[in-house]
mmCIF file of C-alpha atoms and ligand atoms in Angstrom:
data_model
loop_
_atom_site.group_PDB
_atom_site.id
_atom_site.type_symbol
_atom_site.label_atom_id
_atom_site.label_comp_id
_atom_site.label_asym_id
_atom_site.label_seq_id
_atom_site.Cartn_x
_atom_site.Cartn_y
_atom_site.Cartn_z
ATOM 1 C CA MET A 106 24.279 21.326 4.453
ATOM 2 C CA SER A 107 22.200 18.130 4.104
ATOM 3 C CA THR A 108 20.957 17.170 0.605
ATOM 4 C CA LYS A 109 17.037 17.461 -0.152
ATOM 5 C CA ALA A 110 15.742 14.059 -1.025
ATOM 6 C CA VAL A 111 12.756 11.754 -0.985
ATOM 7 C CA LEU A 112 12.887 8.537 0.835
ATOM 8 C CA ILE A 113 11.298 5.247 -0.103
ATOM 9 C CA THR A 114 11.256 2.457 2.283
ATOM 10 C CA GLY A 115 10.299 -1.058 0.947
ATOM 11 C CA ALA A 116 11.342 0.301 -2.543
ATOM 12 C CA ASN A 117 11.810 -3.332 -3.833
ATOM 13 C CA GLY A 118 8.147 -4.263 -3.443
ATOM 14 C CA GLU A 119 5.222 -4.033 -5.768
ATOM 15 C CA ILE A 120 4.346 -0.475 -5.041
ATOM 16 C CA GLY A 121 7.959 0.559 -4.707
ATOM 17 C CA HIS A 122 8.642 -0.531 -8.297
ATOM 18 C CA GLY A 123 5.848 1.511 -9.696
ATOM 19 C CA LEU A 124 6.360 4.505 -7.456
ATOM 20 C CA VAL A 125 10.174 4.712 -8.213
ATOM 21 C CA THR A 126 9.528 4.342 -11.893
ATOM 22 C CA ARG A 127 6.741 7.066 -12.104
ATOM 23 C CA LEU A 128 8.402 9.643 -9.855
ATOM 24 C CA THR A 129 11.682 9.707 -11.832
ATOM 25 C CA GLU A 130 9.426 9.851 -15.004
ATOM 26 C CA ALA A 131 7.487 12.898 -13.907
ATOM 27 C CA HIS A 132 10.550 14.543 -11.968
ATOM 28 C CA PRO A 133 13.854 13.481 -13.577
ATOM 29 C CA GLU A 134 15.714 15.861 -11.103
ATOM 30 C CA ILE A 135 14.326 14.091 -8.131
ATOM 31 C CA ARG A 136 16.785 12.395 -5.607
ATOM 32 C CA ILE A 137 15.373 9.056 -4.223
ATOM 33 C CA VAL A 138 16.995 7.462 -1.474
ATOM 34 C CA ALA A 139 15.647 3.818 -1.598
ATOM 35 C CA ILE A 140 15.871 1.279 1.329
ATOM 36 C CA ASP A 141 14.803 -2.524 1.290
ATOM 37 C CA VAL A 142 15.989 -5.496 2.899
ATOM 38 C CA HIS A 143 16.214 -7.096 -0.542
ATOM 39 C CA PRO A 144 18.587 -5.493 -3.036
ATOM 40 C CA LEU A 145 16.920 -3.595 -5.890
ATOM 41 C CA GLY A 146 17.217 -4.677 -9.378
ATOM 42 C CA LYS A 147 19.666 -2.866 -11.805
ATOM 43 C CA GLU A 148 16.943 -1.066 -13.693
ATOM 44 C CA LEU A 149 15.362 0.552 -10.433
ATOM 45 C CA LYS A 150 18.702 1.101 -8.966
ATOM 46 C CA HIS A 151 19.789 3.392 -11.671
ATOM 47 C CA LYS A 152 16.858 5.564 -11.065
ATOM 48 C CA CYS A 153 17.705 6.423 -7.561
ATOM 49 C CA HIS A 154 20.122 8.716 -5.861
ATOM 50 C CA GLU A 155 21.259 6.101 -3.126
ATOM 51 C CA VAL A 156 20.199 2.685 -2.816
ATOM 52 C CA ILE A 157 20.617 1.016 0.531
ATOM 53 C CA SER A 158 20.315 -2.818 1.159
ATOM 54 C CA GLY A 159 19.083 -2.733 4.787
ATOM 55 C CA ASP A 160 16.658 -3.005 7.517
ATOM 56 C CA ILE A 161 14.269 -0.185 8.583
ATOM 57 C CA MET A 162 14.655 -1.603 12.250
ATOM 58 C CA ASP A 163 18.525 -0.619 12.079
ATOM 59 C CA ALA A 164 18.651 2.612 14.105
ATOM 60 C CA THR A 165 22.319 3.335 13.133
ATOM 61 C CA LEU A 166 21.134 3.250 9.483
ATOM 62 C CA ILE A 167 18.216 5.476 10.162
ATOM 63 C CA ASP A 168 20.536 8.077 11.964
ATOM 64 C CA ARG A 169 22.970 7.971 9.304
ATOM 65 C CA LEU A 170 20.258 8.828 6.620
ATOM 66 C CA ALA A 171 19.241 11.676 9.008
ATOM 67 C CA ALA A 172 22.590 13.395 9.156
ATOM 68 C CA PHE A 173 23.047 13.088 5.172
ATOM 69 C CA TYR A 174 19.712 13.999 3.893
ATOM 70 C CA ASP A 175 16.644 16.415 4.643
ATOM 71 C CA PHE A 176 13.678 14.534 3.464
ATOM 72 C CA GLU A 177 10.955 16.545 2.033
ATOM 73 C CA THR A 178 8.685 13.447 1.689
ATOM 74 C CA ILE A 179 8.855 9.855 3.173
ATOM 75 C CA TYR A 180 6.936 6.930 1.209
ATOM 76 C CA HIS A 181 7.041 4.474 3.881
ATOM 77 C CA LEU A 182 6.099 1.279 2.089
ATOM 78 C CA ALA A 183 8.161 -1.457 3.914
ATOM 79 C CA ALA A 184 5.809 -3.839 5.645
ATOM 80 C CA ILE A 185 5.240 -7.342 6.478
ATOM 81 C CA LEU A 186 1.690 -8.264 4.641
ATOM 82 C CA SER A 187 -1.134 -10.021 6.013
ATOM 83 C CA THR A 188 -0.581 -13.731 5.664
ATOM 84 C CA LYS A 189 3.200 -13.566 6.591
ATOM 85 C CA ALA A 190 2.505 -11.334 9.566
ATOM 86 C CA GLU A 191 -0.120 -14.091 10.556
ATOM 87 C CA ARG A 192 2.519 -16.634 10.446
ATOM 88 C CA GLU A 193 4.994 -14.584 12.237
ATOM 89 C CA PRO A 194 2.985 -12.106 14.274
ATOM 90 C CA VAL A 195 5.970 -10.701 16.364
ATOM 91 C CA LEU A 196 7.991 -10.121 13.283
ATOM 92 C CA GLY A 197 4.974 -8.548 11.733
ATOM 93 C CA HIS A 198 4.574 -6.112 14.777
ATOM 94 C CA ARG A 199 8.261 -5.258 14.936
ATOM 95 C CA VAL A 200 8.405 -4.253 11.143
ATOM 96 C CA ASN A 201 4.861 -2.694 10.729
ATOM 97 C CA VAL A 202 4.778 -0.815 14.127
ATOM 98 C CA ASP A 203 8.318 -0.637 15.623
ATOM 99 C CA GLY A 204 9.473 0.294 12.029
ATOM 100 C CA THR A 205 6.928 2.786 11.382
ATOM 101 C CA LEU A 206 7.546 4.556 14.791
ATOM 102 C CA GLY A 207 11.302 4.894 13.794
ATOM 103 C CA LEU A 208 10.596 6.608 10.497
ATOM 104 C CA LEU A 209 7.903 8.844 12.072
ATOM 105 C CA GLU A 210 10.689 9.946 14.754
ATOM 106 C CA LEU A 211 13.139 10.604 11.737
ATOM 107 C CA ALA A 212 10.428 12.648 10.196
ATOM 108 C CA ALA A 213 9.737 14.500 13.336
ATOM 109 C CA ARG A 214 13.473 15.064 14.025
ATOM 110 C CA GLN A 215 14.099 16.341 10.689
ATOM 111 C CA ALA A 216 10.992 18.648 10.645
ATOM 112 C CA ARG A 217 12.227 20.127 13.985
ATOM 113 C CA ALA A 218 15.604 20.644 12.825
ATOM 114 C CA THR A 219 14.806 22.337 9.539
ATOM 115 C CA GLY A 220 11.494 24.033 10.504
ATOM 116 C CA GLU A 221 9.776 22.685 7.545
ATOM 117 C CA ASN A 222 7.134 19.998 7.457
ATOM 118 C CA VAL A 223 7.960 16.692 6.378
ATOM 119 C CA LYS A 224 5.423 14.768 4.387
ATOM 120 C CA PHE A 225 4.811 11.066 5.319
ATOM 121 C CA LEU A 226 2.843 8.904 3.056
ATOM 122 C CA PHE A 227 1.517 5.812 4.616
ATOM 123 C CA PRO A 228 -0.134 2.920 2.801
ATOM 124 C CA SER A 229 -2.626 1.521 5.000
ATOM 125 C CA SER A 230 -4.986 -1.374 3.803
ATOM 126 C CA ILE A 231 -8.597 -2.535 3.875
ATOM 127 C CA ALA A 232 -7.108 -5.037 6.463
ATOM 128 C CA ALA A 233 -7.598 -2.347 9.037
ATOM 129 C CA TYR A 234 -11.443 -3.202 8.877
ATOM 130 C CA GLY A 235 -12.832 -6.200 10.780
ATOM 131 C CA LEU A 236 -16.407 -7.482 9.972
ATOM 132 C CA PRO A 237 -17.706 -10.073 12.205
ATOM 133 C CA ASP A 238 -18.939 -12.484 9.548
ATOM 134 C CA ILE A 239 -19.795 -12.878 5.717
ATOM 135 C CA ALA A 240 -23.509 -12.107 6.177
ATOM 136 C CA THR A 241 -22.694 -8.663 7.954
ATOM 137 C CA LYS A 242 -20.054 -7.937 5.195
ATOM 138 C CA MET A 243 -22.395 -8.852 2.248
ATOM 139 C CA LYS A 244 -25.066 -6.712 3.977
ATOM 140 C CA THR A 245 -22.854 -3.829 4.707
ATOM 141 C CA GLY A 246 -21.436 -3.156 1.234
ATOM 142 C CA LYS A 247 -19.349 -0.024 1.377
ATOM 143 C CA VAL A 248 -17.640 0.792 4.412
ATOM 144 C CA GLN A 249 -16.842 4.296 5.551
ATOM 145 C CA GLU A 250 -13.399 5.057 7.325
ATOM 146 C CA ASN A 251 -14.666 5.091 10.762
ATOM 147 C CA GLU A 252 -16.856 1.755 10.584
ATOM 148 C CA TRP A 253 -16.051 -1.574 11.459
ATOM 149 C CA VAL A 254 -12.346 -0.921 12.384
ATOM 150 C CA ASP A 255 -11.814 -3.809 14.843
ATOM 151 C CA ALA A 256 -9.077 -5.312 12.815
ATOM 152 C CA ARG A 257 -8.782 -9.113 13.234
ATOM 153 C CA THR A 258 -5.304 -9.857 11.801
ATOM 154 C CA MET A 259 -1.899 -8.748 13.243
ATOM 155 C CA TYR A 260 -1.219 -6.901 9.910
ATOM 156 C CA GLY A 261 -4.547 -5.051 10.186
ATOM 157 C CA ILE A 262 -4.244 -4.231 13.779
ATOM 158 C CA ASN A 263 -0.501 -2.867 12.797
ATOM 159 C CA LYS A 264 -2.093 -0.670 10.177
ATOM 160 C CA LYS A 265 -4.842 0.797 12.257
ATOM 161 C CA TYR A 266 -2.422 1.627 15.067
ATOM 162 C CA CYS A 267 0.093 3.216 12.753
ATOM 163 C CA GLU A 268 -2.725 5.451 11.320
ATOM 164 C CA ASP A 269 -3.443 6.538 14.796
ATOM 165 C CA LEU A 270 0.395 7.000 15.491
ATOM 166 C CA GLY A 271 0.373 9.179 12.276
ATOM 167 C CA ARG A 272 -2.655 11.056 13.442
ATOM 168 C CA TYR A 273 -0.720 11.745 16.592
ATOM 169 C CA TYR A 274 2.512 12.973 15.070
ATOM 170 C CA ASN A 275 0.478 15.093 12.822
ATOM 171 C CA TRP A 276 -1.854 16.919 15.235
ATOM 172 C CA TYR A 277 -0.642 16.263 18.800
ATOM 173 C CA TYR A 278 3.000 15.327 18.974
ATOM 174 C CA ARG A 279 4.829 16.461 22.068
ATOM 175 C CA GLN A 280 1.693 18.573 22.817
ATOM 176 C CA ILE A 281 2.562 19.616 26.235
ATOM 177 C CA ASP A 282 6.132 21.105 25.128
ATOM 178 C CA PRO A 283 6.017 24.763 26.360
ATOM 179 C CA GLN A 284 7.790 25.833 23.251
ATOM 180 C CA PRO A 285 6.043 24.522 20.023
ATOM 181 C CA THR A 286 8.334 23.797 17.003
ATOM 182 C CA THR A 287 7.592 25.037 13.550
ATOM 183 C CA GLY A 288 7.867 22.040 11.373
ATOM 184 C CA HIS A 289 5.820 18.865 11.931
ATOM 185 C CA VAL A 290 5.050 15.438 10.274
ATOM 186 C CA ASP A 291 2.427 16.036 7.708
ATOM 187 C CA PHE A 292 1.022 12.383 7.790
ATOM 188 C CA ARG A 293 -1.232 11.156 5.001
ATOM 189 C CA SER A 294 -2.463 7.671 4.631
ATOM 190 C CA ILE A 295 -4.508 5.716 2.075
ATOM 191 C CA ARG A 296 -6.448 2.540 2.927
ATOM 192 C CA PHE A 297 -5.523 0.592 -0.237
ATOM 193 C CA PRO A 298 -7.730 -2.269 -1.563
ATOM 194 C CA GLY A 299 -5.898 -5.349 -2.953
ATOM 195 C CA LEU A 300 -3.550 -4.238 -5.659
ATOM 196 C CA ILE A 301 -3.075 -5.787 -8.990
ATOM 197 C CA SER A 302 0.216 -5.280 -11.131
ATOM 198 C CA ALA A 303 1.060 -6.480 -14.350
ATOM 199 C CA VAL A 304 4.896 -6.166 -13.899
ATOM 200 C CA THR A 305 5.303 -7.791 -10.227
ATOM 201 C CA LEU A 306 3.785 -10.639 -8.400
ATOM 202 C CA PRO A 307 2.634 -10.230 -4.851
ATOM 203 C CA THR A 308 4.094 -12.148 -2.008
ATOM 204 C CA GLY A 309 2.834 -12.703 1.528
ATOM 205 C CA GLY A 310 -0.504 -10.995 1.234
ATOM 206 C CA THR A 311 -4.278 -12.278 1.461
ATOM 207 C CA SER A 312 -5.490 -10.723 -1.593
ATOM 208 C CA ASP A 313 -2.884 -12.263 -3.683
ATOM 209 C CA TYR A 314 -5.388 -14.668 -5.122
ATOM 210 C CA GLY A 315 -6.610 -12.213 -7.615
ATOM 211 C CA PRO A 316 -3.196 -11.140 -9.448
ATOM 212 C CA GLU A 317 -1.924 -14.772 -8.707
ATOM 213 C CA MET A 318 -4.643 -16.263 -10.869
ATOM 214 C CA MET A 319 -3.841 -13.892 -13.778
ATOM 215 C CA HIS A 320 -0.062 -14.282 -13.537
ATOM 216 C CA TYR A 321 -0.355 -18.194 -13.293
ATOM 217 C CA ALA A 322 -2.867 -18.263 -16.346
ATOM 218 C CA ALA A 323 -0.490 -16.216 -18.440
ATOM 219 C CA GLN A 324 2.398 -18.476 -17.692
ATOM 220 C CA GLY A 325 0.175 -21.669 -18.573
ATOM 221 C CA LYS A 326 0.372 -22.794 -14.809
ATOM 222 C CA GLU A 327 -2.455 -24.432 -13.066
ATOM 223 C CA TYR A 328 -3.676 -22.268 -10.076
ATOM 224 C CA ASN A 329 -5.354 -23.535 -6.753
ATOM 225 C CA CYS A 330 -7.300 -20.619 -5.514
ATOM 226 C CA PHE A 331 -7.535 -20.708 -1.756
ATOM 227 C CA VAL A 332 -10.917 -18.717 -1.510
ATOM 228 C CA PRO A 333 -14.186 -19.934 -2.883
ATOM 229 C CA GLU A 334 -15.582 -18.232 -6.065
ATOM 230 C CA SER A 335 -18.054 -16.071 -4.168
ATOM 231 C CA ALA A 336 -15.148 -14.348 -2.313
ATOM 232 C CA THR A 337 -15.530 -10.717 -2.859
ATOM 233 C CA LEU A 338 -12.983 -7.807 -2.175
ATOM 234 C CA PRO A 339 -12.240 -4.282 -3.363
ATOM 235 C CA PHE A 340 -9.347 -4.327 -5.871
ATOM 236 C CA MET A 341 -7.362 -1.625 -7.900
ATOM 237 C CA VAL A 342 -4.654 -1.653 -10.473
ATOM 238 C CA MET A 343 -1.126 -0.526 -9.634
ATOM 239 C CA PRO A 344 -1.259 2.512 -11.876
ATOM 240 C CA ASP A 345 -4.181 3.892 -10.167
ATOM 241 C CA ALA A 346 -2.502 3.162 -6.664
ATOM 242 C CA ILE A 347 0.523 5.095 -7.675
ATOM 243 C CA ASN A 348 -1.544 7.881 -8.976
ATOM 244 C CA ALA A 349 -3.566 7.997 -5.817
ATOM 245 C CA LEU A 350 -0.072 8.311 -3.647
ATOM 246 C CA LEU A 351 1.208 11.110 -5.922
ATOM 247 C CA GLN A 352 -2.027 12.879 -5.965
ATOM 248 C CA LEU A 353 -2.487 12.782 -2.298
ATOM 249 C CA GLU A 354 1.101 13.827 -1.626
ATOM 250 C CA ALA A 355 0.592 16.788 -4.029
ATOM 251 C CA THR A 356 -2.680 18.067 -2.241
ATOM 252 C CA PRO A 357 -2.154 21.180 -0.043
ATOM 253 C CA ALA A 358 -2.573 20.432 3.487
ATOM 254 C CA LYS A 359 -5.280 22.933 3.989
ATOM 255 C CA LYS A 360 -7.666 20.704 1.862
ATOM 256 C CA LEU A 361 -7.239 17.813 4.028
ATOM 257 C CA THR A 362 -9.649 17.384 7.028
ATOM 258 C CA GLN A 363 -8.421 13.635 7.894
ATOM 259 C CA VAL A 364 -5.238 11.769 7.786
ATOM 260 C CA VAL A 365 -6.698 8.478 6.537
ATOM 261 C CA TYR A 366 -8.687 7.944 3.272
ATOM 262 C CA ASN A 367 -10.397 5.110 1.632
ATOM 263 C CA ILE A 368 -9.994 4.716 -2.098
ATOM 264 C CA GLY A 369 -11.760 2.447 -4.227
ATOM 265 C CA ALA A 370 -11.803 1.277 -8.100
ATOM 266 C CA PHE A 371 -13.860 -2.058 -8.460
ATOM 267 C CA SER A 372 -15.294 -4.830 -6.120
ATOM 268 C CA VAL A 373 -15.338 -8.265 -7.447
ATOM 269 C CA SER A 374 -15.407 -11.700 -6.768
ATOM 270 C CA ALA A 375 -12.946 -14.488 -7.289
ATOM 271 C CA LYS A 376 -15.378 -15.803 -10.018
ATOM 272 C CA ASP A 377 -15.265 -12.332 -11.909
ATOM 273 C CA PHE A 378 -11.524 -12.665 -11.874
ATOM 274 C CA TYR A 379 -11.823 -16.199 -13.300
ATOM 275 C CA ASP A 380 -14.527 -15.264 -15.956
ATOM 276 C CA VAL A 381 -12.168 -12.314 -17.398
ATOM 277 C CA ILE A 382 -8.955 -14.486 -17.087
ATOM 278 C CA LYS A 383 -10.604 -17.546 -18.939
ATOM 279 C CA LYS A 384 -11.670 -15.244 -21.543
ATOM 280 C CA ALA A 385 -8.045 -14.030 -22.074
ATOM 281 C CA PHE A 386 -6.299 -17.219 -21.569
ATOM 282 C CA PRO A 387 -8.836 -20.043 -22.608
ATOM 283 C CA ARG A 388 -6.498 -22.720 -21.539
ATOM 284 C CA ALA A 389 -6.326 -21.467 -17.948
ATOM 285 C CA VAL A 390 -6.899 -24.113 -15.249
ATOM 286 C CA VAL A 391 -8.089 -22.687 -12.008
ATOM 287 C CA ASN A 392 -9.131 -24.904 -9.088
ATOM 288 C CA PHE A 393 -11.245 -23.488 -6.213
ATOM 289 C CA LYS A 394 -9.758 -24.916 -3.199
ATOM 290 C CA PRO A 395 -10.889 -22.683 -0.259
ATOM 291 C CA ASP A 396 -8.591 -22.566 2.680
ATOM 292 C CA SER A 397 -11.354 -22.086 5.465
ATOM 293 C CA LEU A 398 -8.598 -20.223 7.708
ATOM 294 C CA ARG A 399 -7.543 -17.700 5.176
ATOM 295 C CA GLN A 400 -11.085 -17.302 4.047
ATOM 296 C CA LYS A 401 -12.095 -16.122 7.304
ATOM 297 C CA ILE A 402 -9.573 -13.213 6.887
ATOM 298 C CA VAL A 403 -11.194 -12.380 3.533
ATOM 299 C CA ASP A 404 -14.683 -12.566 5.045
ATOM 300 C CA SER A 405 -13.564 -10.031 7.679
ATOM 301 C CA TRP A 406 -12.392 -7.521 4.980
ATOM 302 C CA PRO A 407 -15.189 -5.388 3.513
ATOM 303 C CA ALA A 408 -16.538 -6.122 -0.068
ATOM 304 C CA ASP A 409 -16.416 -2.431 -0.973
ATOM 305 C CA VAL A 410 -15.193 0.962 0.161
ATOM 306 C CA ASP A 411 -16.938 4.416 0.451
ATOM 307 C CA ASP A 412 -14.216 6.736 -1.033
ATOM 308 C CA SER A 413 -16.428 9.775 -1.184
ATOM 309 C CA LEU A 414 -14.233 11.885 1.209
ATOM 310 C CA ALA A 415 -11.067 11.257 -0.939
ATOM 311 C CA ARG A 416 -13.172 12.156 -4.049
ATOM 312 C CA LYS A 417 -14.271 15.425 -2.290
ATOM 313 C CA GLU A 418 -11.024 16.468 -0.690
ATOM 314 C CA TRP A 419 -8.368 15.754 -3.178
ATOM 315 C CA ASN A 420 -10.341 14.632 -6.441
ATOM 316 C CA TRP A 421 -9.600 11.132 -6.182
ATOM 317 C CA LYS A 422 -10.986 9.146 -9.215
ATOM 318 C CA PRO A 423 -9.637 5.675 -10.490
ATOM 319 C CA GLU A 424 -8.962 5.639 -14.197
ATOM 320 C CA TYR A 425 -9.595 2.064 -14.551
ATOM 321 C CA ASN A 426 -12.819 0.030 -13.671
ATOM 322 C CA PHE A 427 -12.728 -3.757 -13.877
ATOM 323 C CA GLN A 428 -13.096 -4.102 -17.648
ATOM 324 C CA ARG A 429 -10.658 -1.382 -18.572
ATOM 325 C CA ALA A 430 -8.246 -2.723 -16.090
ATOM 326 C CA PHE A 431 -7.999 -6.133 -17.662
ATOM 327 C CA ASP A 432 -8.640 -4.877 -21.332
ATOM 328 C CA GLU A 433 -6.193 -1.836 -21.406
ATOM 329 C CA TYR A 434 -3.576 -2.752 -18.837
ATOM 330 C CA LEU A 435 -3.407 -6.314 -17.167
ATOM 331 C CA ILE A 436 -4.029 -8.599 -20.101
ATOM 332 C CA PRO A 437 -1.722 -6.881 -22.675
ATOM 333 C CA ALA A 438 1.080 -6.301 -20.178
ATOM 334 C CA VAL A 439 1.195 -9.765 -18.654
ATOM 335 C CA LYS A 440 0.874 -11.189 -22.290
ATOM 336 C CA GLN A 441 3.847 -9.007 -23.237
ATOM 337 C CA ARG A 442 5.606 -10.021 -20.094
ATOM 338 C CA TYR A 443 5.382 -13.676 -20.459
ATOM 339 C CA THR A 444 6.010 -13.865 -24.094
ATOM 340 C CA LYS A 445 9.382 -12.039 -23.946
HETATM 341 P P1 LIG B 241 5.715 -5.738 -0.877
HETATM 342 O O1 LIG B 241 5.511 -6.929 -0.055
HETATM 343 O O2 LIG B 241 5.874 -6.047 -2.416
HETATM 344 O O3 LIG B 241 6.951 -4.737 -0.621
HETATM 345 C C1 LIG B 241 7.228 -4.491 0.757
HETATM 346 C C2 LIG B 241 8.671 -4.457 0.711
HETATM 347 O O4 LIG B 241 9.095 -3.993 2.005
HETATM 348 C C3 LIG B 241 9.493 -5.509 0.170
HETATM 349 O O5 LIG B 241 10.279 -5.392 -0.828
HETATM 350 C C4 LIG B 241 10.354 -6.099 1.400
HETATM 351 O O6 LIG B 241 11.573 -6.421 1.242
HETATM 352 C C5 LIG B 241 10.251 -4.865 2.274
HETATM 353 N N1 LIG B 241 10.678 -4.930 3.696
HETATM 354 C C6 LIG B 241 9.997 -5.676 4.520
HETATM 355 N N2 LIG B 241 10.531 -5.568 5.586
HETATM 356 C C7 LIG B 241 11.546 -4.747 5.705
HETATM 357 C C8 LIG B 241 12.448 -4.261 6.493
HETATM 358 N N3 LIG B 241 12.360 -4.468 7.961
HETATM 359 N N4 LIG B 241 13.258 -3.221 6.154
HETATM 360 C C9 LIG B 241 13.284 -2.774 4.802
HETATM 361 N N5 LIG B 241 12.464 -3.251 3.892
HETATM 362 C C10 LIG B 241 11.667 -4.336 4.378
HETATM 363 O O7 LIG B 241 4.378 -4.960 -0.547
HETATM 364 P P2 LIG B 241 3.503 -3.955 -1.564
HETATM 365 O O8 LIG B 241 2.586 -4.359 -2.213
HETATM 366 O O9 LIG B 241 4.693 -2.964 -2.287
HETATM 367 O O10 LIG B 241 3.080 -2.949 -0.351
HETATM 368 C C11 LIG B 241 3.788 -1.871 0.200
HETATM 369 C C12 LIG B 241 3.091 -1.168 1.240
HETATM 370 O O11 LIG B 241 1.516 -1.130 0.770
HETATM 371 C C13 LIG B 241 2.923 -2.018 2.361
HETATM 372 O O12 LIG B 241 2.949 -1.066 3.524
HETATM 373 C C14 LIG B 241 1.651 -2.719 2.320
HETATM 374 O O13 LIG B 241 0.998 -3.096 3.692
HETATM 375 C C15 LIG B 241 0.794 -1.678 1.691
HETATM 376 N N6 LIG B 241 -0.391 -2.271 0.992
HETATM 377 C C16 LIG B 241 -0.248 -3.054 -0.041
HETATM 378 C C17 LIG B 241 -1.442 -3.581 -0.728
HETATM 379 C C18 LIG B 241 -1.338 -4.603 -1.885
HETATM 380 O O14 LIG B 241 -2.300 -5.200 -2.130
HETATM 381 N N7 LIG B 241 -0.079 -4.753 -2.337
HETATM 382 C C19 LIG B 241 -2.707 -3.292 -0.199
HETATM 383 C C20 LIG B 241 -2.830 -2.484 0.755
HETATM 384 C C21 LIG B 241 -1.633 -1.745 1.450
HETATM 385 C C1 LIG B 242 -2.586 -8.094 1.783
HETATM 386 O O1 LIG B 242 -3.521 -9.090 1.354
HETATM 387 O O2 LIG B 242 -2.035 -8.452 2.933
HETATM 388 C C2 LIG B 242 -2.482 -6.944 1.155
HETATM 389 C C3 LIG B 242 -3.510 -5.890 1.705
HETATM 390 C C4 LIG B 242 -4.899 -5.824 1.099
HETATM 391 O O3 LIG B 242 -3.158 -5.105 2.553
HETATM 392 N N1 LIG B 242 -2.483 -6.995 -0.342
#
């Protein structure tokens, strides 16, 4: 008999760190199988049942996992983020699309074999949106899930397509098979805004300027911000992002009418970041040196999101607004981190 477990891909990343920690705190009995191309640190490793340093593109590895485990839930976090995917678009497509397809197939195979649904949690992104220019972006304000979805980056296109793949696996998979099976992939996706963690640093993304500004200031390092002071995006702190994933996972399927949900917490400009950081770290030096090419990507992402559907269907509500995020979570935690 196979062992029941939860699979987390990309477990060594920013969300992975928070998710492994929170899941094991809430359910000490949980068996987490973690995969990442980069080895997990000791502390995180000890919280997992099995840790695999490997590539989600390795079909033999995925087959081995399918033979040993029955996954009740898959948190598929592994991805190449927006800036890296724009520099290496083919790699981005391979990991973000082919990698996701391989995991959806694993989930579908397991659901068919056990007759039980396999929950598949997929972190999509505000990169799935593509607004044509800054004037339209600022005029539009909050976007709904079905508006402005002509993504302009490889990463955003990959995310949007994987949302569609998830919708297919959820509702239409092998729809012309004469003998329908009982178990299916229960796909659920969140379009996350830029995330800010006090305990990890982002790499390879476009919304990284917000968290980077804070981490540099806390270490006394000068920061060259690659967007202008006016650049505005929706952001959220990591504890709220983890809450959202766990909350969506726990929601009974009958309450969900969609497979993709926006969630929001606060929409702020790079200057708003600077002001709050300068107050906490008066010696912070931030030079605004916009990179017009990266700025275009920020300009194509929405200034804010309409998350009323998530609020209505699974009671989404962030715990942290901008002020509380910095006063009660980010500043105290980064100060502690860098004075250790
Ligand atoms: P991250 O870059 O910190 O983590 C991604 C992890 O995936 C890394 O540890 C990386 O080593 C791993 N990985 C990459 N390619 C792999 C492969 N082929 N096989 C196995 N592992 C591989 O990113 P994150 O912030 O933790 O993001 C997790 C997910 O959330 C991603 O899908 C990302 O697109 C999404 N997301 C993140 C943000 C954000 O602001 N952090 C916002 C929206 C969506
Ligand atoms: C990125 O900038 O690529 C991510 C995201 C918003 O998806 N942080």
